[in-house]
XYZ file of N, CA and C in Angstrom:
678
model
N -6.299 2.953 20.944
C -6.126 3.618 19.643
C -5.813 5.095 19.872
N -5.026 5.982 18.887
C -4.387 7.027 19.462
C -5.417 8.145 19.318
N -5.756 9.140 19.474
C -7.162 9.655 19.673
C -6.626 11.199 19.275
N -5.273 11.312 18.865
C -4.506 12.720 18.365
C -5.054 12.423 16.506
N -4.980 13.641 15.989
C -5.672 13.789 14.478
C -4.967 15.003 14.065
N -3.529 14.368 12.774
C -3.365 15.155 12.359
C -4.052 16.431 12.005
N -3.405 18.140 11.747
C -4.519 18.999 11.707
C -4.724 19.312 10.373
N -3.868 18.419 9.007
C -3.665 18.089 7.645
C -5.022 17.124 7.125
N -5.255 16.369 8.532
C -6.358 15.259 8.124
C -7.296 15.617 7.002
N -8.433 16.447 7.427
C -9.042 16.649 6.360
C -9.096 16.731 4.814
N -7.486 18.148 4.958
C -7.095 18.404 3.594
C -7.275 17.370 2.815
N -5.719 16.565 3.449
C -4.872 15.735 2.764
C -6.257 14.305 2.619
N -6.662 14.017 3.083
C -8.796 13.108 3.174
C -9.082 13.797 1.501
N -9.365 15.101 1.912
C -10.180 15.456 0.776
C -9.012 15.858 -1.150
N -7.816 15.645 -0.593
C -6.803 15.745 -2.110
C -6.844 14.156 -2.256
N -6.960 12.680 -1.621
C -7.075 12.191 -2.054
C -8.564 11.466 -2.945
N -9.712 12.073 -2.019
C -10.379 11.730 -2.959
C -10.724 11.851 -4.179
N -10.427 13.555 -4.054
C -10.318 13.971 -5.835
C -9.327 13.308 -6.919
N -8.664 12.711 -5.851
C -7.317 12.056 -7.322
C -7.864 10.509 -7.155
N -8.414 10.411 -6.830
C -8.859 8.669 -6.934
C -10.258 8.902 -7.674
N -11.146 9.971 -7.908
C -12.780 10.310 -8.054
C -12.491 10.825 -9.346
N -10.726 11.175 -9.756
C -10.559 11.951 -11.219
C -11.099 11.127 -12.181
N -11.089 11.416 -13.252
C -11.980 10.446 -14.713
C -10.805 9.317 -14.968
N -9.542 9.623 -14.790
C -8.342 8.917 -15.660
C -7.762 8.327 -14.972
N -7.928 8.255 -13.334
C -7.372 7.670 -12.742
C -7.567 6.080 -12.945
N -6.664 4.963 -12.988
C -6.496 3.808 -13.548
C -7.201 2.682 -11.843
N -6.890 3.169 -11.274
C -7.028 1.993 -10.164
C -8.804 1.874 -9.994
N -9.779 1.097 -10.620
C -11.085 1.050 -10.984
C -11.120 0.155 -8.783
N -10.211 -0.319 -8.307
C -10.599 -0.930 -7.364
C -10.483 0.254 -6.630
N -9.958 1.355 -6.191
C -9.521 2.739 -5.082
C -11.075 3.028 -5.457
N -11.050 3.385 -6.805
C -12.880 4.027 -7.055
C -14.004 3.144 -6.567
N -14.227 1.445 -6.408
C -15.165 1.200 -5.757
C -15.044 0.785 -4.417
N -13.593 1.549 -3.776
C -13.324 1.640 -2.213
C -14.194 3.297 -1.718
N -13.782 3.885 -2.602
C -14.616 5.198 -1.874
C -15.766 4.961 -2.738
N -16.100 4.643 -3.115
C -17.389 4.649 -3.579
C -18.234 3.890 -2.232
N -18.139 3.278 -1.903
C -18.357 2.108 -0.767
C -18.389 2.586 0.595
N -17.468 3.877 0.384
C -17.091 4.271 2.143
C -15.792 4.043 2.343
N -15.132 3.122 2.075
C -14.104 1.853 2.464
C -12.677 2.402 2.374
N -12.629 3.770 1.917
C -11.420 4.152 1.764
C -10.542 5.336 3.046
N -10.231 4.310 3.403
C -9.638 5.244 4.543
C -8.245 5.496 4.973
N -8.618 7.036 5.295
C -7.457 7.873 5.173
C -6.495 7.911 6.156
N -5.332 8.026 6.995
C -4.685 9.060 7.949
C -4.088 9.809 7.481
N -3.331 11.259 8.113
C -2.580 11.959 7.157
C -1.527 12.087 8.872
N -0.004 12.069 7.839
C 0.749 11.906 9.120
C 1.911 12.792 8.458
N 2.200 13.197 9.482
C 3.502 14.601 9.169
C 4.639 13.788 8.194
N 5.836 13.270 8.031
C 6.484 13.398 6.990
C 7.217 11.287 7.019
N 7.152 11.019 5.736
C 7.449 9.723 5.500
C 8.782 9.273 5.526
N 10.172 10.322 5.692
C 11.406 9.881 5.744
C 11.531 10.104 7.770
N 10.494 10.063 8.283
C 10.231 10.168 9.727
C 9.075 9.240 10.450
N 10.057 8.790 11.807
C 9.644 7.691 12.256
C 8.189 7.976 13.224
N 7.718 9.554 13.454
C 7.066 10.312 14.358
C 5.649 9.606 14.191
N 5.101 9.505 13.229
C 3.600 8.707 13.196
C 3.848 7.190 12.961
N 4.567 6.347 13.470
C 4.720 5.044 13.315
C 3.996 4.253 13.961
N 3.806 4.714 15.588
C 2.845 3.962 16.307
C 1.542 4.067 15.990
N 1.228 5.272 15.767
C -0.028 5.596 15.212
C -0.628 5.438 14.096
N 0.110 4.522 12.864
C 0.261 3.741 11.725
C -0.049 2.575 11.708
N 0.800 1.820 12.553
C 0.423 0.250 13.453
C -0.993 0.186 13.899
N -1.145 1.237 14.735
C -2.307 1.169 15.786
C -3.701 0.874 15.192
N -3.204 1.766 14.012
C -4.470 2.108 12.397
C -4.480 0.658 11.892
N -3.360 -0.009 11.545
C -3.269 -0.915 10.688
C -3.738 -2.211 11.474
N -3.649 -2.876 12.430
C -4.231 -4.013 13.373
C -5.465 -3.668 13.474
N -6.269 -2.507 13.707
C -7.497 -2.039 13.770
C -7.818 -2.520 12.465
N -7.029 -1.985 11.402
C -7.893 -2.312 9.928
C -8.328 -3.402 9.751
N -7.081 -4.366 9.998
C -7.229 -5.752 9.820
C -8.179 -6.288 10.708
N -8.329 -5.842 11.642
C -9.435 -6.503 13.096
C -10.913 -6.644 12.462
N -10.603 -5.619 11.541
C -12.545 -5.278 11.180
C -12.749 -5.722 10.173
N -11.848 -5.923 8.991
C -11.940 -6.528 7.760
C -12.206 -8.171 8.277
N -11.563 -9.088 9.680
C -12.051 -10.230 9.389
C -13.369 -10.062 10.013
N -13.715 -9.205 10.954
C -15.178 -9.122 11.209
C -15.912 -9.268 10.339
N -15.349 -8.222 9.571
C -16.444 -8.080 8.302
C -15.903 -7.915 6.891
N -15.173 -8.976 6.181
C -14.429 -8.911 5.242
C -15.112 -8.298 3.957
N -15.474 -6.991 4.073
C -16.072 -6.981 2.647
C -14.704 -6.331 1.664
N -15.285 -6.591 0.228
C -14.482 -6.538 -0.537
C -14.232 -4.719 -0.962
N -12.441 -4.497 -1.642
C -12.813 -3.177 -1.485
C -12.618 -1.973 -0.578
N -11.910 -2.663 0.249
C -11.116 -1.785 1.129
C -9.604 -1.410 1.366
N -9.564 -0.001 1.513
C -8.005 0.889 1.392
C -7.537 1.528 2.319
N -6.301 1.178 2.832
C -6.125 2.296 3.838
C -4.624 3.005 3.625
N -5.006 4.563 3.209
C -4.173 5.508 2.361
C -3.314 6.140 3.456
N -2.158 6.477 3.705
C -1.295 6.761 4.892
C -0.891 8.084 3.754
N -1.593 9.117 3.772
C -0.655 10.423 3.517
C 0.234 11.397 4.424
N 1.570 11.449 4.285
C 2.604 12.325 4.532
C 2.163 13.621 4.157
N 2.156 14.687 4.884
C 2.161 16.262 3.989
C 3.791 16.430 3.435
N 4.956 15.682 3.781
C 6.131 15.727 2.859
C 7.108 14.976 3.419
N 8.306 14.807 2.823
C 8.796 16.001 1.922
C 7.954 15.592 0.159
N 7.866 16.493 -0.033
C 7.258 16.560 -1.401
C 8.156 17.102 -2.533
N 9.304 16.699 -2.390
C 10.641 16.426 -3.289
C 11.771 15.495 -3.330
N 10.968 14.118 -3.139
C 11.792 13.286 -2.949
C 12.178 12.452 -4.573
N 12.887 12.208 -4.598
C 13.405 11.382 -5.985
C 13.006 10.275 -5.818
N 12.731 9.754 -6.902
C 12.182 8.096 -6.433
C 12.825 7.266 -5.964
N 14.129 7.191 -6.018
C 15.227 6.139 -4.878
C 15.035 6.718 -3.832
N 15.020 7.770 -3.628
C 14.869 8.551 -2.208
C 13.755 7.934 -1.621
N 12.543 8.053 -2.505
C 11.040 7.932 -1.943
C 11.015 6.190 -1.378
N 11.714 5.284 -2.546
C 12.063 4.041 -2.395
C 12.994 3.998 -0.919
N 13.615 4.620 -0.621
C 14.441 4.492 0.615
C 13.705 4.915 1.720
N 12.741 5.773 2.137
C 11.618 6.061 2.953
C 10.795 5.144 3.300
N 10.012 4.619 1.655
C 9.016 3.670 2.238
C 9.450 2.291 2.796
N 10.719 2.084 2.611
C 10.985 1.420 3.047
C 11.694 0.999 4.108
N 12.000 2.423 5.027
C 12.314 2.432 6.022
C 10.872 2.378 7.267
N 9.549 2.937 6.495
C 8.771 2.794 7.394
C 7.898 1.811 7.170
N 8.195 0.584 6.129
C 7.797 -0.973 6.320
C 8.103 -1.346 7.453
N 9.779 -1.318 7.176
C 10.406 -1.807 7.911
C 10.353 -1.489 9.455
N 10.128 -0.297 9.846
C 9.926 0.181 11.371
C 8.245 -0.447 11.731
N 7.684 -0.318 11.033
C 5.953 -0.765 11.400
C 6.017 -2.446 11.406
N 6.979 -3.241 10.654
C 6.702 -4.445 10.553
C 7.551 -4.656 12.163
N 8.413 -4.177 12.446
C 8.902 -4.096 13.941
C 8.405 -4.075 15.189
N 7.276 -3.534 14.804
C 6.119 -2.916 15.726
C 5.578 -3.998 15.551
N 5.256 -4.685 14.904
C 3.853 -5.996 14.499
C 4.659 -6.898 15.493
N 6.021 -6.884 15.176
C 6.916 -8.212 16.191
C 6.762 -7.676 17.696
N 7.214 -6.875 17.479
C 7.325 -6.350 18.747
C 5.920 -6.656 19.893
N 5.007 -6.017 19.068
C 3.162 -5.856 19.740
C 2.672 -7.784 19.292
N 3.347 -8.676 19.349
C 3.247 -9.845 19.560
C 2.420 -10.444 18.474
N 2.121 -10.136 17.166
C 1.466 -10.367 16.228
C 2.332 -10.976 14.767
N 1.489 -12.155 15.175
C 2.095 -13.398 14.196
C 1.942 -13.205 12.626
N 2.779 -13.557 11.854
C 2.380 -13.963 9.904
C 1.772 -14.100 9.691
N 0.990 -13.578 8.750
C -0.154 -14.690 7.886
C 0.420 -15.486 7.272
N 0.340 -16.340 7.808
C 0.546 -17.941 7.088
C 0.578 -18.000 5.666
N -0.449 -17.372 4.974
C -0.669 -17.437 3.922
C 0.181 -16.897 2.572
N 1.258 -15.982 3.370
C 2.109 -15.275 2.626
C 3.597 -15.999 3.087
N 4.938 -15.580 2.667
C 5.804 -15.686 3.255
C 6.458 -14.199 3.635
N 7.267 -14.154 4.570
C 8.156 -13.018 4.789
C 9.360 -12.823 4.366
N 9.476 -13.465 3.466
C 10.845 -13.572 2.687
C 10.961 -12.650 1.629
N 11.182 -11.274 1.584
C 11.107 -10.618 0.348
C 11.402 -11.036 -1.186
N 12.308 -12.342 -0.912
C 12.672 -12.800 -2.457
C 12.250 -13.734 -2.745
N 10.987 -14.144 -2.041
C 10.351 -15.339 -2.428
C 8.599 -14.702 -3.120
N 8.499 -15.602 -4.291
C 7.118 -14.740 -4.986
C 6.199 -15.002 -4.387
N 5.939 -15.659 -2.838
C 5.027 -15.480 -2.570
C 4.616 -14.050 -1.588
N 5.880 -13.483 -1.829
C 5.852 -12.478 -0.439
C 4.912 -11.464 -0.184
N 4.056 -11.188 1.247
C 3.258 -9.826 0.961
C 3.661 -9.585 2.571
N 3.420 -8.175 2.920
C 4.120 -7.920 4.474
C 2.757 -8.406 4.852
N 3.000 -8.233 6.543
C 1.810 -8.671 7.389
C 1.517 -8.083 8.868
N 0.604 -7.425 8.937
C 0.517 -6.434 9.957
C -0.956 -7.078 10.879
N -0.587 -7.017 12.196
C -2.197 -8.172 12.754
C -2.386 -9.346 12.100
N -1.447 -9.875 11.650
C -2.278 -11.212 11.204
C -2.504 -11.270 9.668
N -3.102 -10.270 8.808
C -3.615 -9.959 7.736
C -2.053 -9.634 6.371
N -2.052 -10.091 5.703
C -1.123 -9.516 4.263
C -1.671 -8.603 4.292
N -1.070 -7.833 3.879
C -0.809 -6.310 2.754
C -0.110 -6.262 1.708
N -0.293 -6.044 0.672
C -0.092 -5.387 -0.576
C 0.686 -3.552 -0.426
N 1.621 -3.160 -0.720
C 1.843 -1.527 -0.544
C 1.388 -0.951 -1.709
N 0.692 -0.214 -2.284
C 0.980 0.734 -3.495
C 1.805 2.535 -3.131
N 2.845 2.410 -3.303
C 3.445 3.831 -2.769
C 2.970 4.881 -4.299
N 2.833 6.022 -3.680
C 2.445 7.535 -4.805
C 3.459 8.417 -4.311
N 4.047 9.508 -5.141
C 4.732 10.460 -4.702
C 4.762 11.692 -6.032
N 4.588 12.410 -5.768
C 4.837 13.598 -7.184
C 5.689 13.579 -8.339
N 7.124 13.032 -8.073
C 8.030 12.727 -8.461
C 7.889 11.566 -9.500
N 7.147 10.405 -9.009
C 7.313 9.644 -9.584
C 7.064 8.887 -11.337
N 7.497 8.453 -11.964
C 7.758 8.428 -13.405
C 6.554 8.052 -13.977
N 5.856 6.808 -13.794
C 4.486 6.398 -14.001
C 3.577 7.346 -13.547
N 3.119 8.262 -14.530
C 1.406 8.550 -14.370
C 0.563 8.121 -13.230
N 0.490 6.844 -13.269
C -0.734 6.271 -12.457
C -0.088 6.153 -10.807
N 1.461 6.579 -10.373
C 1.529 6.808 -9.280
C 2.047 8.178 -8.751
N 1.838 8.976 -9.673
C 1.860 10.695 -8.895
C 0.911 10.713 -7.979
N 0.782 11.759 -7.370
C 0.399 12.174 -6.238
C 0.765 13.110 -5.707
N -0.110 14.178 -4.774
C 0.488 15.716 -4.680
C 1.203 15.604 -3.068
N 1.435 14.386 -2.152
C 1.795 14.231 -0.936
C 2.443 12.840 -1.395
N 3.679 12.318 -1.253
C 3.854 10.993 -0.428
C 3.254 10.284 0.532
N 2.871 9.022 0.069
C 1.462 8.134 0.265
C 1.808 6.599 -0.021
N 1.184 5.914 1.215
C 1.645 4.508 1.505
C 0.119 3.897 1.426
N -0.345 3.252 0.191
C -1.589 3.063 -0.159
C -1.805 1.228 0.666
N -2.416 0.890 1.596
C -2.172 -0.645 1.702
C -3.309 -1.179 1.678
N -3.316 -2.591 1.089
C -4.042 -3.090 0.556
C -4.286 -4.520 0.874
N -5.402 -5.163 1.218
C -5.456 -6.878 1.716
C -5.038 -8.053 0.722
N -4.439 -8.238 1.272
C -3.794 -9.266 -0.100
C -5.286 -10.940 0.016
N -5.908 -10.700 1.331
C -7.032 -11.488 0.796
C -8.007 -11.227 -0.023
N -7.930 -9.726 -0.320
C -9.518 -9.565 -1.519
C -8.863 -9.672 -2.990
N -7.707 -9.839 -2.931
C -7.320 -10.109 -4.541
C -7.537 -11.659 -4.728
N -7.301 -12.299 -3.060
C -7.727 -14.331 -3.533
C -9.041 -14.404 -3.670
N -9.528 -13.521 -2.759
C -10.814 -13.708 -3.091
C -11.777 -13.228 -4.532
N -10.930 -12.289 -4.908
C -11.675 -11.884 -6.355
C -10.990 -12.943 -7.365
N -9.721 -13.845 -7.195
C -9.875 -14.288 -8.145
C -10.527 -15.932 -7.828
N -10.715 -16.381 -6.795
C -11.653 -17.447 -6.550
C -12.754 -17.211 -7.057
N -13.313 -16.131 -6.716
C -14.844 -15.706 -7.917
C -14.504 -15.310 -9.254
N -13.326 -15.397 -9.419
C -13.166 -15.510 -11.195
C -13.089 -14.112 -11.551
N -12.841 -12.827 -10.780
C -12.947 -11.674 -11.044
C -11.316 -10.949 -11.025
N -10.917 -11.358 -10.813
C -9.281 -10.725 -10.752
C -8.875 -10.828 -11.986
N -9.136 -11.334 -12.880
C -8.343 -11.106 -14.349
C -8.872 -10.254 -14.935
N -10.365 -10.412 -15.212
C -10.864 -9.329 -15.516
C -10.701 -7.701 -15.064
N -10.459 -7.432 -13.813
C -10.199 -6.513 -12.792
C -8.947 -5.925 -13.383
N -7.911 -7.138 -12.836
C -6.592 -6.783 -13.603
C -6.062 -5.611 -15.150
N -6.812 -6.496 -15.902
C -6.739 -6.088 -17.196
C -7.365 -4.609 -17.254
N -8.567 -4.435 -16.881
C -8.696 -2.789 -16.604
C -8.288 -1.695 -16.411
N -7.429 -2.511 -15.221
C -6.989 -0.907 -14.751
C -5.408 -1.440 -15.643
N -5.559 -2.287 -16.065
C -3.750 -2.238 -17.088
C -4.295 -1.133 -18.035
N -5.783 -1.256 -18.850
C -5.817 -1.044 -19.978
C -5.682 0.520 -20.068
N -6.681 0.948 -18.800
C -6.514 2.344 -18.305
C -5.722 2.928 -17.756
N -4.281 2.070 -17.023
C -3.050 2.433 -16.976
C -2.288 3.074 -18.258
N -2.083 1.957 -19.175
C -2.090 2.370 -20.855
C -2.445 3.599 -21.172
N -3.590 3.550 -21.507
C -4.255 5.084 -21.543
C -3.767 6.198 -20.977
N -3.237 6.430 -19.669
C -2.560 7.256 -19.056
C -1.161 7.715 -19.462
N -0.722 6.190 -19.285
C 1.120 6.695 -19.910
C 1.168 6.281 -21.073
N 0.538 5.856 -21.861
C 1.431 5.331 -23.183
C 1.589 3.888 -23.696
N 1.846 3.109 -22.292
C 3.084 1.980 -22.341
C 2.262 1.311 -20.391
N 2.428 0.277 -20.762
C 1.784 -0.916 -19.852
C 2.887 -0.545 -18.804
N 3.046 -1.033 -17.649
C 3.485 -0.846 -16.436
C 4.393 -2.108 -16.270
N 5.632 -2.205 -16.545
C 6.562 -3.245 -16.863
C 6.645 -4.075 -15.534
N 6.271 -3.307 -14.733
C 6.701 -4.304 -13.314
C 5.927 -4.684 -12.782
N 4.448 -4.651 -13.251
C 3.369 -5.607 -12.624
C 3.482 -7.049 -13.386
N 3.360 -7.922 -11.743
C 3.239 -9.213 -12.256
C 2.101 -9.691 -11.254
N 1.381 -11.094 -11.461
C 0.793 -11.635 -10.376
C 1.144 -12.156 -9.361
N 0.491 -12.008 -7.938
C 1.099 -12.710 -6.951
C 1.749 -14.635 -7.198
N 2.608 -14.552 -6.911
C 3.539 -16.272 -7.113
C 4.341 -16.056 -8.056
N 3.969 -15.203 -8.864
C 4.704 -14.921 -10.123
C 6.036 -14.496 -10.347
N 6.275 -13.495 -9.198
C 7.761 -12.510 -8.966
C 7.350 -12.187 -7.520
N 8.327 -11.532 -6.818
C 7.918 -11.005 -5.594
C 7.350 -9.569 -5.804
N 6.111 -9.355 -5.242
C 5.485 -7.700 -5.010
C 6.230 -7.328 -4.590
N 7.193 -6.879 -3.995
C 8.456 -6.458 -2.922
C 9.067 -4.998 -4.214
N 9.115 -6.107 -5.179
C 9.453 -5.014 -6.859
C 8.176 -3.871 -6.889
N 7.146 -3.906 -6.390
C 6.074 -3.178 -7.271
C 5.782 -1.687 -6.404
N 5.877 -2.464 -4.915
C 5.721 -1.161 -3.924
C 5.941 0.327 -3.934
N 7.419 0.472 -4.560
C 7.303 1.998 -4.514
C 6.943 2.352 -6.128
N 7.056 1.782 -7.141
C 6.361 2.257 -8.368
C 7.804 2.388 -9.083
N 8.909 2.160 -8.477
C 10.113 2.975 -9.467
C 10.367 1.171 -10.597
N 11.432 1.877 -11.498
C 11.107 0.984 -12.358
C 12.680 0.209 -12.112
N 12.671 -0.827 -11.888
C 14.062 -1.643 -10.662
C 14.372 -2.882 -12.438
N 15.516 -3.188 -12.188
C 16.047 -4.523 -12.181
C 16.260 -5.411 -12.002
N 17.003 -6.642 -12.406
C 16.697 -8.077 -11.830
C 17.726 -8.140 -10.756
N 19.092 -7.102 -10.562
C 19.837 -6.451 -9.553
C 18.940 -5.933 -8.388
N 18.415 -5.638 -8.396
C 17.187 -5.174 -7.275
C 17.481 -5.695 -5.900
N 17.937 -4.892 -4.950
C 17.638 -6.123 -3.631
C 16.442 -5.126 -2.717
N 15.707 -6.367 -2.056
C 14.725 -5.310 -1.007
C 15.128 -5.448 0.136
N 15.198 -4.224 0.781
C 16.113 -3.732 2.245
C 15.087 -4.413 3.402
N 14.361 -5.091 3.119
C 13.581 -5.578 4.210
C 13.742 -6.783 5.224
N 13.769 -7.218 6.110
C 14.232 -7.974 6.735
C 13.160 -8.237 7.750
N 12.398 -9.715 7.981
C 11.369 -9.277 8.772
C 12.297 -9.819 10.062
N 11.598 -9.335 11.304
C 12.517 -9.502 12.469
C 12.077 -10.561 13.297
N 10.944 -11.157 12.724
C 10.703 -12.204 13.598
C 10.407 -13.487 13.938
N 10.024 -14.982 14.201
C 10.662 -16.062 14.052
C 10.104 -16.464 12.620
């Protein structure tokens, strides 16, 4: 594991907790990740750059290693950029998705298989990426961006286990969950968040960077491996 620490770490640690700890913030699951401990940070020099990639991976197989150790529910791991912090949202959309795409490379590459449980097919609704073994979910933030509930004062690659959403709704808790942070999404902007759907439903592939896409939409992703 890489043992270098951005010298932003802290900051950019302590700007996200205040924007996840704010009163209005909508994501009720980020609040009982730090509430928990569970929310964890890196902060890596700039997101249209490939320079913290290994050290992204390295983070992300670790994450997953410990979550099946110890799968508790409720855990985040927030990848903040200190910039560029003027990116347009196609722009920001063209970034994060250049460093899916380079980290999911790395997963092939460092010999680490699918989760089964997902597909890698971006246009299929079951799709979630897969890093060690484990799905992920992306939630991308950027300053720029149009929705309320994904500003943010750094560009930020929020990822998320796509097993604690089966698992909350096997315990019957994901709808309820759901609807919350819609309702308190609402509250924020105005107007419900047009491009959330449930997993099977549409592909997440649409939801990642937050911009608001069409049924024209293609996702630049391509996984590279068998």
């Amino acid at each position: 594991m890489f043992a270098w620490e951005h010298a932003a770490q802290e900051a950019l640690e302590a700007q996200m907790f205040d924007h996840v700890g704010a009163a209005d913030f909508p994501c009720v699951g980020a609040k009982a990740a730090m509430a928990k401990g569970t929310l964890e940070v890196l902060a890596c020099t700039a997101i249209n750059s490939a320079w913290d990639d290994l050290r992204i991976h390295d983070r992300l197989l670790h994450f997953a290693a410990e979550y099946r150790q110890e799968p508790a529910l409720y855990r985040s791991f927030a990848v903040i950029f200190e910039g560029p912090d003027d990116l347009s949202e196609a722009a920001f959309e063209q970034a994060l998705w250049a460093r899916v795409q380079s980290l999911s490379d790395k997963d092939v590459w460092r010999g680490q298989g699918y989760d089964a449980r997902v597909s890698p097919d971006p246009q299929n609704p079951h799709f979630s990426l897969s890093f060690g073994g484990e799905a992920f979910f992306i939630v991308g933030l950027h300053p720029h961006a149009s929705r309320p509930a994904r500003r943010f004062v750094r560009p930020t690659m929020v990822f998320n286990l796509h097993d604690q959403f089966e698992r909350l709704r096997a315990e019957g808790r994901y709808e309820g969950m759901r609807e919350k942070i819609m309702v308190r999404d609402e509250a924020l902007a105005g107007s419900r968040n047009p491009m959330l759907t449930r997993h099977g439903e549409a592909s997440e592939a649409r939801q990642y960077s937050g911009r608001l896409v069409d049924g024209d939409w293609e996702c630049p992703f391509n996984y590279g491996g068998a």
